[in-house]
Amino acid sequence: MDILSQIVADTVETIKKRKQTLSLNDLQARAGASSHPHHSLKAKVAADPKPHIIAEFKRKSPSRPNINMNADPVAVAQTYEAGGASAMSVLTEPDYFAGAPEDLQAVRRAVAMPLLRKDFVVDPYQLFEAKAWGADLVLLIARILEPAQLAELNAAAQELGLETLCEVHNREELAVVGTTPVDFLGVNCRDLKKFSTNLDQLIDIVDDLPDHAVWVAESGIGGREDVARLEAVGYRAFLVGEHLMRNTDPGAEIGNLRGNPA
């Protein structure tokens, strides 16, 4: 079993345990009672032609066991927001990425920018969790979903008022998306089975990307030159994690990635 399949299998078991602790009906009630105002990344992108940085909080990953294990999500979030990030991605997967629901909840209380719950979503239950925890967007990974399942989760998320970022790695996964009206189409140049990156992957696929979605470049972004190169072929937003988490001045680097004068 490859690492992605193992993560998904473990996620399914985690969801079963959470449902035993908090029923779907009770979770739906919490999500419905959520008082968090919606912060739209789509609106931000539509209003500003400059590149948009989705800055990620990530302590570790299967390929990087210690990116920044002691990082404080609130302090990082405030730095990202002050630096001009358009949104923030928060990992909530505990075992492989050292994420937690509490990270997302704490960040929601601290900042006003749109928040993406980044996890391995395979069950509508997770959408209600995202809503209850204060997320504005959710990640849907095409590689781990069937076409009908992706369409169902996308519709359910949007009905809850959540924007959707659907992630693909290649044309085969893009076919899973089909005509599903996702809000953002992310191309991850990291192979989730091997966890290697290839920035050319982001360019090779652009002719097949749907016009209805905002294109997001994911992984492998190492500086302003990468952003400019990808912006030139149509990407509007850039999900940047490890590069910022290891940077000594991530706020300034966000400005640099956006092309702001030094």
Tab-separated table of N, CA and C in Angstrom, residues 38-204:
chain	number	residue	atom	x	y	z
A	38	HIS	N	-18.500	34.437	6.406
A	38	HIS	CA	-17.793	33.796	5.297
A	38	HIS	C	-16.798	34.771	4.688
A	39	HIS	N	-15.583	34.289	4.482
A	39	HIS	CA	-14.536	35.079	3.838
A	39	HIS	C	-14.238	34.423	2.495
A	40	SER	N	-14.555	35.113	1.411
A	40	SER	CA	-14.489	34.508	0.086
A	40	SER	C	-13.147	34.744	-0.599
A	41	LEU	N	-12.454	33.657	-0.923
A	41	LEU	CA	-11.236	33.787	-1.718
A	41	LEU	C	-11.582	34.107	-3.170
A	42	LYS	N	-12.688	33.574	-3.660
A	42	LYS	CA	-13.105	33.878	-5.034
A	42	LYS	C	-13.283	35.375	-5.232
A	43	ALA	N	-13.894	36.026	-4.259
A	43	ALA	CA	-14.110	37.469	-4.355
A	43	ALA	C	-12.787	38.217	-4.346
A	44	LYS	N	-11.848	37.763	-3.530
A	44	LYS	CA	-10.528	38.402	-3.489
A	44	LYS	C	-9.820	38.295	-4.832
A	45	VAL	N	-9.869	37.123	-5.415
A	45	VAL	CA	-9.192	36.909	-6.695
A	45	VAL	C	-9.832	37.761	-7.784
A	46	ALA	N	-11.154	37.842	-7.769
A	46	ALA	CA	-11.858	38.627	-8.780
A	46	ALA	C	-11.558	40.114	-8.661
A	47	ALA	N	-11.258	40.565	-7.448
A	47	ALA	CA	-11.069	41.999	-7.205
A	47	ALA	C	-9.636	42.472	-7.407
A	48	ASP	N	-8.681	41.565	-7.499
A	48	ASP	CA	-7.267	41.960	-7.538
A	48	ASP	C	-6.522	41.123	-8.574
A	49	PRO	N	-5.974	41.762	-9.619
A	49	PRO	CA	-5.298	41.008	-10.682
A	49	PRO	C	-3.931	40.451	-10.290
A	50	LYS	N	-3.384	40.879	-9.162
A	50	LYS	CA	-2.066	40.388	-8.753
A	50	LYS	C	-2.155	38.917	-8.330
A	51	PRO	N	-1.034	38.215	-8.321
A	51	PRO	CA	-1.062	36.819	-7.872
A	51	PRO	C	-1.482	36.709	-6.409
A	52	HIS	N	-2.209	35.668	-6.105
A	52	HIS	CA	-2.743	35.467	-4.759
A	52	HIS	C	-2.031	34.294	-4.095
A	53	ILE	N	-1.536	34.532	-2.897
A	53	ILE	CA	-0.796	33.510	-2.167
A	53	ILE	C	-1.702	32.855	-1.123
A	54	ILE	N	-1.856	31.538	-1.239
A	54	ILE	CA	-2.506	30.746	-0.199
A	54	ILE	C	-1.371	30.187	0.651
A	55	ALA	N	-1.136	30.813	1.774
A	55	ALA	CA	0.015	30.474	2.618
A	55	ALA	C	-0.366	29.335	3.556
A	56	GLU	N	0.477	28.330	3.608
A	56	GLU	CA	0.121	27.121	4.342
A	56	GLU	C	0.857	26.989	5.675
A	57	PHE	N	0.098	26.500	6.663
A	57	PHE	CA	0.694	26.137	7.950
A	57	PHE	C	0.851	24.627	7.974
A	58	LYS	N	2.094	24.178	8.035
A	58	LYS	CA	2.368	22.742	7.962
A	58	LYS	C	3.594	22.426	8.803
A	59	ARG	N	3.420	21.604	9.832
A	59	ARG	CA	4.542	21.259	10.711
A	59	ARG	C	5.452	20.190	10.101
A	60	LYS	N	4.840	19.225	9.421
A	60	LYS	CA	5.621	18.153	8.810
A	60	LYS	C	4.786	17.521	7.703
A	61	SER	N	5.416	16.626	6.947
A	61	SER	CA	4.723	15.856	5.923
A	61	SER	C	5.425	14.510	5.803
A	62	PRO	N	4.841	13.557	5.091
A	62	PRO	CA	5.517	12.265	4.951
A	62	PRO	C	6.913	12.358	4.338
A	63	SER	N	7.122	13.360	3.491
A	63	SER	CA	8.441	13.510	2.864
A	63	SER	C	9.360	14.442	3.638
A	64	ARG	N	8.795	15.214	4.574
A	64	ARG	CA	9.575	16.164	5.373
A	64	ARG	C	9.150	16.021	6.834
A	65	PRO	N	9.832	15.159	7.602
A	65	PRO	CA	9.370	14.842	8.961
A	65	PRO	C	9.493	15.980	9.967
A	66	ASN	N	10.233	17.020	9.638
A	66	ASN	CA	10.344	18.146	10.568
A	66	ASN	C	10.533	19.440	9.787
A	67	ILE	N	9.412	19.998	9.317
A	67	ILE	CA	9.475	21.287	8.628
A	67	ILE	C	9.602	22.399	9.658
A	68	ASN	N	8.696	22.368	10.642
A	68	ASN	CA	8.741	23.352	11.730
A	68	ASN	C	7.783	22.861	12.819
A	69	MET	N	8.215	21.858	13.554
A	69	MET	CA	7.329	21.168	14.486
A	69	MET	C	6.864	22.044	15.643
A	70	ASN	N	7.610	23.061	15.985
A	70	ASN	CA	7.259	23.893	17.138
A	70	ASN	C	6.505	25.164	16.759
A	71	ALA	N	6.115	25.279	15.505
A	71	ALA	CA	5.456	26.501	15.044
A	71	ALA	C	4.097	26.695	15.715
A	72	ASP	N	3.787	27.945	16.022
A	72	ASP	CA	2.505	28.329	16.616
A	72	ASP	C	1.572	28.776	15.495
A	73	PRO	N	0.445	28.102	15.280
A	73	PRO	CA	-0.420	28.439	14.148
A	73	PRO	C	-0.949	29.864	14.175
A	74	VAL	N	-1.249	30.380	15.356
A	74	VAL	CA	-1.781	31.743	15.442
A	74	VAL	C	-0.718	32.768	15.072
A	75	ALA	N	0.487	32.611	15.603
A	75	ALA	CA	1.568	33.543	15.273
A	75	ALA	C	1.881	33.507	13.784
A	76	VAL	N	1.903	32.305	13.215
A	76	VAL	CA	2.165	32.171	11.779
A	76	VAL	C	1.039	32.817	10.977
A	77	ALA	N	-0.198	32.581	11.381
A	77	ALA	CA	-1.347	33.154	10.677
A	77	ALA	C	-1.303	34.676	10.671
A	78	GLN	N	-0.995	35.253	11.807
A	78	GLN	CA	-0.936	36.712	11.893
A	78	GLN	C	0.177	37.276	11.021
A	79	THR	N	1.302	36.560	10.945
A	79	THR	CA	2.394	36.976	10.066
A	79	THR	C	1.981	36.871	8.608
A	80	TYR	N	1.329	35.785	8.254
A	80	TYR	CA	0.859	35.606	6.882
A	80	TYR	C	-0.119	36.710	6.487
A	81	GLU	N	-1.075	36.989	7.361
A	81	GLU	CA	-2.094	37.989	7.040
A	81	GLU	C	-1.463	39.364	6.899
A	82	ALA	N	-0.565	39.713	7.818
A	82	ALA	CA	0.110	41.011	7.745
A	82	ALA	C	0.976	41.120	6.498
A	83	GLY	N	1.496	39.983	6.029
A	83	GLY	CA	2.348	39.981	4.850
A	83	GLY	C	1.594	40.062	3.538
A	84	GLY	N	0.269	39.920	3.594
A	84	GLY	CA	-0.522	40.062	2.381
A	84	GLY	C	-1.015	38.766	1.777
A	85	ALA	N	-0.991	37.675	2.534
A	85	ALA	CA	-1.552	36.421	2.023
A	85	ALA	C	-3.044	36.599	1.761
A	86	SER	N	-3.518	36.037	0.671
A	86	SER	CA	-4.939	36.129	0.350
A	86	SER	C	-5.765	35.117	1.125
A	87	ALA	N	-5.138	34.027	1.517
A	87	ALA	CA	-5.815	32.974	2.279
A	87	ALA	C	-4.752	32.152	2.989
A	88	MET	N	-5.218	31.296	3.886
A	88	MET	CA	-4.301	30.419	4.611
A	88	MET	C	-4.824	28.997	4.570
A	89	SER	N	-3.931	28.075	4.306
A	89	SER	CA	-4.235	26.654	4.333
A	89	SER	C	-3.764	26.077	5.660
A	90	VAL	N	-4.662	25.358	6.340
A	90	VAL	CA	-4.332	24.779	7.643
A	90	VAL	C	-4.540	23.266	7.583
A	91	LEU	N	-3.469	22.516	7.801
A	91	LEU	CA	-3.564	21.057	7.849
A	91	LEU	C	-4.292	20.627	9.117
A	92	THR	N	-5.256	19.718	8.968
A	92	THR	CA	-5.946	19.183	10.143
A	92	THR	C	-5.726	17.679	10.296
A	93	GLU	N	-4.908	17.078	9.440
A	93	GLU	CA	-4.606	15.642	9.520
A	93	GLU	C	-3.542	15.426	10.591
A	94	PRO	N	-3.821	14.604	11.620
A	94	PRO	CA	-2.928	14.546	12.781
A	94	PRO	C	-1.710	13.636	12.652
A	95	ASP	N	-1.846	12.511	11.996
A	95	ASP	CA	-0.815	11.478	12.082
A	95	ASP	C	0.364	11.697	11.143
A	96	TYR	N	0.088	12.166	9.951
A	96	TYR	CA	1.138	12.304	8.942
A	96	TYR	C	1.607	13.750	8.768
A	97	PHE	N	0.772	14.706	9.210
A	97	PHE	CA	1.101	16.121	9.031
A	97	PHE	C	1.116	16.904	10.342
A	98	ALA	N	0.861	16.222	11.454
A	98	ALA	CA	0.850	16.859	12.776
A	98	ALA	C	-0.120	18.033	12.839
A	99	GLY	N	-1.221	17.917	12.098
A	99	GLY	CA	-2.254	18.944	12.139
A	99	GLY	C	-3.313	18.619	13.177
A	100	ALA	N	-4.232	19.558	13.394
A	100	ALA	CA	-5.277	19.347	14.393
A	100	ALA	C	-6.435	20.300	14.136
A	101	PRO	N	-7.663	19.881	14.454
A	101	PRO	CA	-8.795	20.801	14.360
A	101	PRO	C	-8.571	22.073	15.169
A	102	GLU	N	-7.907	21.920	16.311
A	102	GLU	CA	-7.672	23.078	17.185
A	102	GLU	C	-6.815	24.143	16.502
A	103	ASP	N	-5.932	23.718	15.592
A	103	ASP	CA	-5.131	24.688	14.840
A	103	ASP	C	-6.038	25.585	14.008
A	104	LEU	N	-6.948	24.956	13.281
A	104	LEU	CA	-7.868	25.711	12.427
A	104	LEU	C	-8.771	26.610	13.260
A	105	GLN	N	-9.282	26.091	14.357
A	105	GLN	CA	-10.172	26.878	15.208
A	105	GLN	C	-9.452	28.082	15.809
A	106	ALA	N	-8.222	27.874	16.244
A	106	ALA	CA	-7.451	28.974	16.837
A	106	ALA	C	-7.131	30.046	15.803
A	107	VAL	N	-6.775	29.610	14.605
A	107	VAL	CA	-6.469	30.569	13.539
A	107	VAL	C	-7.721	31.352	13.157
A	108	ARG	N	-8.865	30.671	13.129
A	108	ARG	CA	-10.115	31.360	12.777
A	108	ARG	C	-10.419	32.498	13.741
A	109	ARG	N	-10.133	32.285	15.002
A	109	ARG	CA	-10.389	33.333	15.993
A	109	ARG	C	-9.410	34.499	15.859
A	110	ALA	N	-8.270	34.263	15.214
A	110	ALA	CA	-7.191	35.259	15.211
A	110	ALA	C	-7.128	36.119	13.960
A	111	VAL	N	-7.631	35.615	12.823
A	111	VAL	CA	-7.479	36.350	11.563
A	111	VAL	C	-8.792	36.382	10.796
A	112	ALA	N	-8.851	37.301	9.817
A	112	ALA	CA	-10.071	37.468	9.033
A	112	ALA	C	-9.936	36.963	7.599
A	113	MET	N	-8.760	36.498	7.203
A	113	MET	CA	-8.600	36.041	5.819
A	113	MET	C	-9.270	34.678	5.621
A	114	PRO	N	-9.597	34.326	4.376
A	114	PRO	CA	-10.192	33.018	4.106
A	114	PRO	C	-9.278	31.881	4.559
A	115	LEU	N	-9.892	30.821	5.091
A	115	LEU	CA	-9.137	29.673	5.584
A	115	LEU	C	-9.547	28.407	4.834
A	116	LEU	N	-8.545	27.660	4.410
A	116	LEU	CA	-8.743	26.376	3.748
A	116	LEU	C	-8.479	25.245	4.731
A	117	ARG	N	-9.458	24.371	4.895
A	117	ARG	CA	-9.182	23.137	5.642
A	117	ARG	C	-8.505	22.165	4.684
A	118	LYS	N	-7.250	21.860	4.954
A	118	LYS	CA	-6.514	20.928	4.103
A	118	LYS	C	-6.445	19.578	4.797
A	119	ASP	N	-7.103	18.613	4.173
A	119	ASP	CA	-7.172	17.272	4.742
A	119	ASP	C	-7.545	16.321	3.611
A	120	PHE	N	-7.791	15.089	3.955
A	120	PHE	CA	-8.114	14.064	2.970
A	120	PHE	C	-9.610	13.776	3.078
A	121	VAL	N	-10.399	14.586	2.394
A	121	VAL	CA	-11.853	14.564	2.540
A	121	VAL	C	-12.439	13.430	1.704
A	122	VAL	N	-13.108	12.506	2.378
A	122	VAL	CA	-13.741	11.366	1.716
A	122	VAL	C	-15.176	11.155	2.188
A	123	ASP	N	-15.647	11.996	3.103
A	123	ASP	CA	-16.948	11.796	3.736
A	123	ASP	C	-17.588	13.162	3.978
A	124	PRO	N	-18.899	13.310	3.681
A	124	PRO	CA	-19.567	14.594	3.943
A	124	PRO	C	-19.425	15.065	5.387
A	125	TYR	N	-19.251	14.141	6.307
A	125	TYR	CA	-19.048	14.490	7.718
A	125	TYR	C	-17.919	15.507	7.859
A	126	GLN	N	-16.865	15.336	7.066
A	126	GLN	CA	-15.715	16.237	7.152
A	126	GLN	C	-16.040	17.651	6.683
A	127	LEU	N	-17.021	17.776	5.809
A	127	LEU	CA	-17.437	19.106	5.358
A	127	LEU	C	-18.118	19.863	6.495
A	128	PHE	N	-18.957	19.160	7.238
A	128	PHE	CA	-19.611	19.798	8.387
A	128	PHE	C	-18.588	20.146	9.470
A	129	GLU	N	-17.571	19.294	9.624
A	129	GLU	CA	-16.484	19.635	10.537
A	129	GLU	C	-15.826	20.943	10.105
A	130	ALA	N	-15.497	21.024	8.828
A	130	ALA	CA	-14.823	22.219	8.310
A	130	ALA	C	-15.646	23.470	8.574
A	131	LYS	N	-16.948	23.367	8.336
A	131	LYS	CA	-17.836	24.509	8.563
A	131	LYS	C	-17.869	24.876	10.046
A	132	ALA	N	-17.992	23.882	10.905
A	132	ALA	CA	-18.067	24.132	12.346
A	132	ALA	C	-16.767	24.708	12.888
A	133	TRP	N	-15.647	24.335	12.291
A	133	TRP	CA	-14.343	24.786	12.769
A	133	TRP	C	-13.936	26.146	12.218
A	134	GLY	N	-14.714	26.680	11.264
A	134	GLY	CA	-14.435	28.027	10.780
A	134	GLY	C	-13.777	28.127	9.425
A	135	ALA	N	-13.726	27.029	8.675
A	135	ALA	CA	-13.125	27.071	7.338
A	135	ALA	C	-14.044	27.787	6.354
A	136	ASP	N	-13.431	28.353	5.321
A	136	ASP	CA	-14.160	28.978	4.219
A	136	ASP	C	-14.050	28.153	2.942
A	137	LEU	N	-13.008	27.332	2.877
A	137	LEU	CA	-12.764	26.478	1.724
A	137	LEU	C	-12.386	25.077	2.205
A	138	VAL	N	-12.610	24.092	1.329
A	138	VAL	CA	-12.151	22.733	1.616
A	138	VAL	C	-11.408	22.188	0.405
A	139	LEU	N	-10.462	21.307	0.688
A	139	LEU	CA	-9.702	20.639	-0.362
A	139	LEU	C	-10.374	19.320	-0.719
A	140	LEU	N	-10.537	19.092	-2.019
A	140	LEU	CA	-11.024	17.813	-2.530
A	140	LEU	C	-9.952	17.263	-3.467
A	141	ILE	N	-9.427	16.088	-3.172
A	141	ILE	CA	-8.322	15.515	-3.936
A	141	ILE	C	-8.873	14.490	-4.928
A	142	ALA	N	-8.744	14.787	-6.214
A	142	ALA	CA	-9.336	13.931	-7.245
A	142	ALA	C	-8.787	12.513	-7.203
A	143	ARG	N	-7.534	12.371	-6.851
A	143	ARG	CA	-6.895	11.054	-6.879
A	143	ARG	C	-7.551	10.066	-5.922
A	144	ILE	N	-8.166	10.545	-4.859
A	144	ILE	CA	-8.729	9.627	-3.858
A	144	ILE	C	-10.248	9.522	-3.946
A	145	LEU	N	-10.839	10.137	-4.991
A	145	LEU	CA	-12.291	10.162	-5.119
A	145	LEU	C	-12.731	9.642	-6.486
A	146	GLU	N	-13.897	9.002	-6.515
A	146	GLU	CA	-14.536	8.648	-7.778
A	146	GLU	C	-15.260	9.884	-8.314
A	147	PRO	N	-15.505	9.953	-9.645
A	147	PRO	CA	-16.165	11.141	-10.203
A	147	PRO	C	-17.478	11.503	-9.507
A	148	ALA	N	-18.330	10.508	-9.258
A	148	ALA	CA	-19.617	10.792	-8.611
A	148	ALA	C	-19.423	11.262	-7.178
A	149	GLN	N	-18.440	10.691	-6.499
A	149	GLN	CA	-18.143	11.082	-5.119
A	149	GLN	C	-17.627	12.514	-5.070
A	150	LEU	N	-16.757	12.864	-6.004
A	150	LEU	CA	-16.245	14.230	-6.073
A	150	LEU	C	-17.371	15.218	-6.326
A	151	ALA	N	-18.247	14.892	-7.270
A	151	ALA	CA	-19.364	15.781	-7.583
A	151	ALA	C	-20.285	15.958	-6.381
A	152	GLU	N	-20.526	14.864	-5.657
A	152	GLU	CA	-21.392	14.915	-4.473
A	152	GLU	C	-20.779	15.782	-3.371
A	153	LEU	N	-19.498	15.582	-3.106
A	153	LEU	CA	-18.828	16.358	-2.061
A	153	LEU	C	-18.731	17.825	-2.449
A	154	ASN	N	-18.485	18.097	-3.716
A	154	ASN	CA	-18.399	19.482	-4.179
A	154	ASN	C	-19.733	20.193	-3.990
A	155	ALA	N	-20.817	19.525	-4.387
A	155	ALA	CA	-22.147	20.126	-4.246
A	155	ALA	C	-22.508	20.329	-2.780
A	156	ALA	N	-22.186	19.348	-1.946
A	156	ALA	CA	-22.499	19.452	-0.518
A	156	ALA	C	-21.718	20.581	0.133
A	157	ALA	N	-20.457	20.723	-0.242
A	157	ALA	CA	-19.634	21.796	0.316
A	157	ALA	C	-20.183	23.158	-0.075
A	158	GLN	N	-20.494	23.325	-1.340
A	158	GLN	CA	-21.000	24.615	-1.806
A	158	GLN	C	-22.355	24.938	-1.193
A	159	GLU	N	-23.161	23.920	-0.954
A	159	GLU	CA	-24.454	24.137	-0.294
A	159	GLU	C	-24.258	24.636	1.135
A	160	LEU	N	-23.156	24.223	1.755
A	160	LEU	CA	-22.831	24.679	3.110
A	160	LEU	C	-22.211	26.078	3.121
A	161	GLY	N	-21.948	26.618	1.938
A	161	GLY	CA	-21.303	27.924	1.863
A	161	GLY	C	-19.796	27.847	1.833
A	162	LEU	N	-19.255	26.659	1.593
A	162	LEU	CA	-17.810	26.478	1.497
A	162	LEU	C	-17.383	26.522	0.033
A	163	GLU	N	-16.310	27.236	-0.262
A	163	GLU	CA	-15.735	27.188	-1.597
A	163	GLU	C	-14.870	25.933	-1.701
A	164	THR	N	-14.683	25.437	-2.923
A	164	THR	CA	-13.981	24.169	-3.104
A	164	THR	C	-12.719	24.349	-3.939
A	165	LEU	N	-11.647	23.748	-3.450
A	165	LEU	CA	-10.389	23.657	-4.191
A	165	LEU	C	-10.187	22.188	-4.527
A	166	CYS	N	-10.331	21.861	-5.806
A	166	CYS	CA	-10.151	20.486	-6.247
A	166	CYS	C	-8.734	20.321	-6.775
A	167	GLU	N	-8.042	19.319	-6.263
A	167	GLU	CA	-6.631	19.117	-6.596
A	167	GLU	C	-6.445	17.941	-7.547
A	168	VAL	N	-5.654	18.197	-8.606
A	168	VAL	CA	-5.271	17.138	-9.532
A	168	VAL	C	-3.754	17.159	-9.699
A	169	HIS	N	-3.226	16.065	-10.231
A	169	HIS	CA	-1.787	15.990	-10.513
A	169	HIS	C	-1.521	15.788	-11.997
A	170	ASN	N	-2.490	15.208	-12.717
A	170	ASN	CA	-2.280	14.901	-14.130
A	170	ASN	C	-3.622	14.887	-14.861
A	171	ARG	N	-3.574	14.583	-16.156
A	171	ARG	CA	-4.789	14.601	-16.971
A	171	ARG	C	-5.763	13.496	-16.574
A	172	GLU	N	-5.253	12.377	-16.139
A	172	GLU	CA	-6.127	11.292	-15.696
A	172	GLU	C	-6.991	11.742	-14.521
A	173	GLU	N	-6.393	12.448	-13.593
A	173	GLU	CA	-7.152	12.955	-12.448
A	173	GLU	C	-8.066	14.103	-12.860
A	174	LEU	N	-7.655	14.869	-13.846
A	174	LEU	CA	-8.496	15.953	-14.352
A	174	LEU	C	-9.789	15.396	-14.935
A	175	ALA	N	-9.714	14.205	-15.517
A	175	ALA	CA	-10.908	13.565	-16.065
A	175	ALA	C	-11.905	13.213	-14.968
A	176	VAL	N	-11.418	12.978	-13.758
A	176	VAL	CA	-12.308	12.708	-12.624
A	176	VAL	C	-13.153	13.942	-12.314
A	177	VAL	N	-12.547	15.107	-12.470
A	177	VAL	CA	-13.255	16.366	-12.206
A	177	VAL	C	-14.339	16.587	-13.247
A	178	GLY	N	-14.007	16.334	-14.517
A	178	GLY	CA	-14.980	16.502	-15.589
A	178	GLY	C	-15.566	17.898	-15.606
A	179	THR	N	-16.888	17.970	-15.585
A	179	THR	CA	-17.577	19.266	-15.611
A	179	THR	C	-18.057	19.694	-14.225
A	180	THR	N	-17.614	19.008	-13.190
A	180	THR	CA	-18.005	19.398	-11.828
A	180	THR	C	-17.608	20.853	-11.580
A	181	PRO	N	-18.547	21.698	-11.150
A	181	PRO	CA	-18.275	23.142	-11.037
A	181	PRO	C	-17.496	23.514	-9.774
A	182	VAL	N	-16.265	23.052	-9.699
A	182	VAL	CA	-15.411	23.414	-8.563
A	182	VAL	C	-15.060	24.895	-8.652
A	183	ASP	N	-14.792	25.506	-7.522
A	183	ASP	CA	-14.454	26.933	-7.510
A	183	ASP	C	-13.004	27.171	-7.919
A	184	PHE	N	-12.116	26.327	-7.420
A	184	PHE	CA	-10.687	26.440	-7.713
A	184	PHE	C	-10.186	25.082	-8.198
A	185	LEU	N	-9.344	25.111	-9.226
A	185	LEU	CA	-8.735	23.885	-9.726
A	185	LEU	C	-7.246	23.971	-9.432
A	186	GLY	N	-6.796	23.168	-8.496
A	186	GLY	CA	-5.396	23.183	-8.113
A	186	GLY	C	-4.624	22.078	-8.806
A	187	VAL	N	-3.475	22.422	-9.357
A	187	VAL	CA	-2.588	21.415	-9.936
A	187	VAL	C	-1.401	21.261	-8.996
A	188	ASN	N	-1.280	20.082	-8.432
A	188	ASN	CA	-0.197	19.807	-7.488
A	188	ASN	C	0.955	19.157	-8.250
A	189	CYS	N	2.083	19.841	-8.302
A	189	CYS	CA	3.219	19.262	-9.027
A	189	CYS	C	3.976	18.261	-8.164
A	190	ARG	N	3.452	17.989	-6.959
A	190	ARG	CA	4.018	16.917	-6.134
A	190	ARG	C	3.216	15.641	-6.359
A	191	ASP	N	3.893	14.598	-6.758
A	191	ASP	CA	3.260	13.296	-6.903
A	191	ASP	C	2.959	12.770	-5.498
A	192	LEU	N	1.688	12.600	-5.172
A	192	LEU	CA	1.306	12.212	-3.816
A	192	LEU	C	1.639	10.756	-3.488
A	193	LYS	N	2.088	10.007	-4.483
A	193	LYS	CA	2.560	8.648	-4.194
A	193	LYS	C	4.057	8.638	-3.918
A	194	LYS	N	4.803	9.459	-4.671
A	194	LYS	CA	6.257	9.495	-4.496
A	194	LYS	C	6.720	10.717	-3.700
A	195	PHE	N	5.864	11.741	-3.626
A	195	PHE	CA	6.143	13.003	-2.936
A	195	PHE	C	7.328	13.761	-3.551
A	196	SER	N	7.581	13.525	-4.840
A	196	SER	CA	8.569	14.307	-5.586
A	196	SER	C	7.846	15.423	-6.328
A	197	THR	N	8.551	16.524	-6.658
A	197	THR	CA	7.929	17.660	-7.336
A	197	THR	C	8.568	17.907	-8.694
A	198	ASN	N	7.744	18.426	-9.616
A	198	ASN	CA	8.205	18.784	-10.954
A	198	ASN	C	7.379	19.969	-11.428
A	199	LEU	N	7.972	21.154	-11.398
A	199	LEU	CA	7.246	22.380	-11.726
A	199	LEU	C	6.729	22.380	-13.163
A	200	ASP	N	7.415	21.689	-14.067
A	200	ASP	CA	6.971	21.635	-15.464
A	200	ASP	C	5.592	20.992	-15.588
A	201	GLN	N	5.244	20.154	-14.616
A	201	GLN	CA	3.934	19.508	-14.620
A	201	GLN	C	2.817	20.552	-14.621
A	202	LEU	N	3.050	21.662	-13.957
A	202	LEU	CA	2.044	22.721	-13.861
A	202	LEU	C	1.807	23.402	-15.198
A	203	ILE	N	2.834	23.449	-16.023
A	203	ILE	CA	2.738	24.113	-17.321
A	203	ILE	C	2.214	23.160	-18.389
A	204	ASP	N	2.636	21.912	-18.321
A	204	ASP	CA	2.262	20.937	-19.351
A	204	ASP	C	0.755	20.704	-19.426
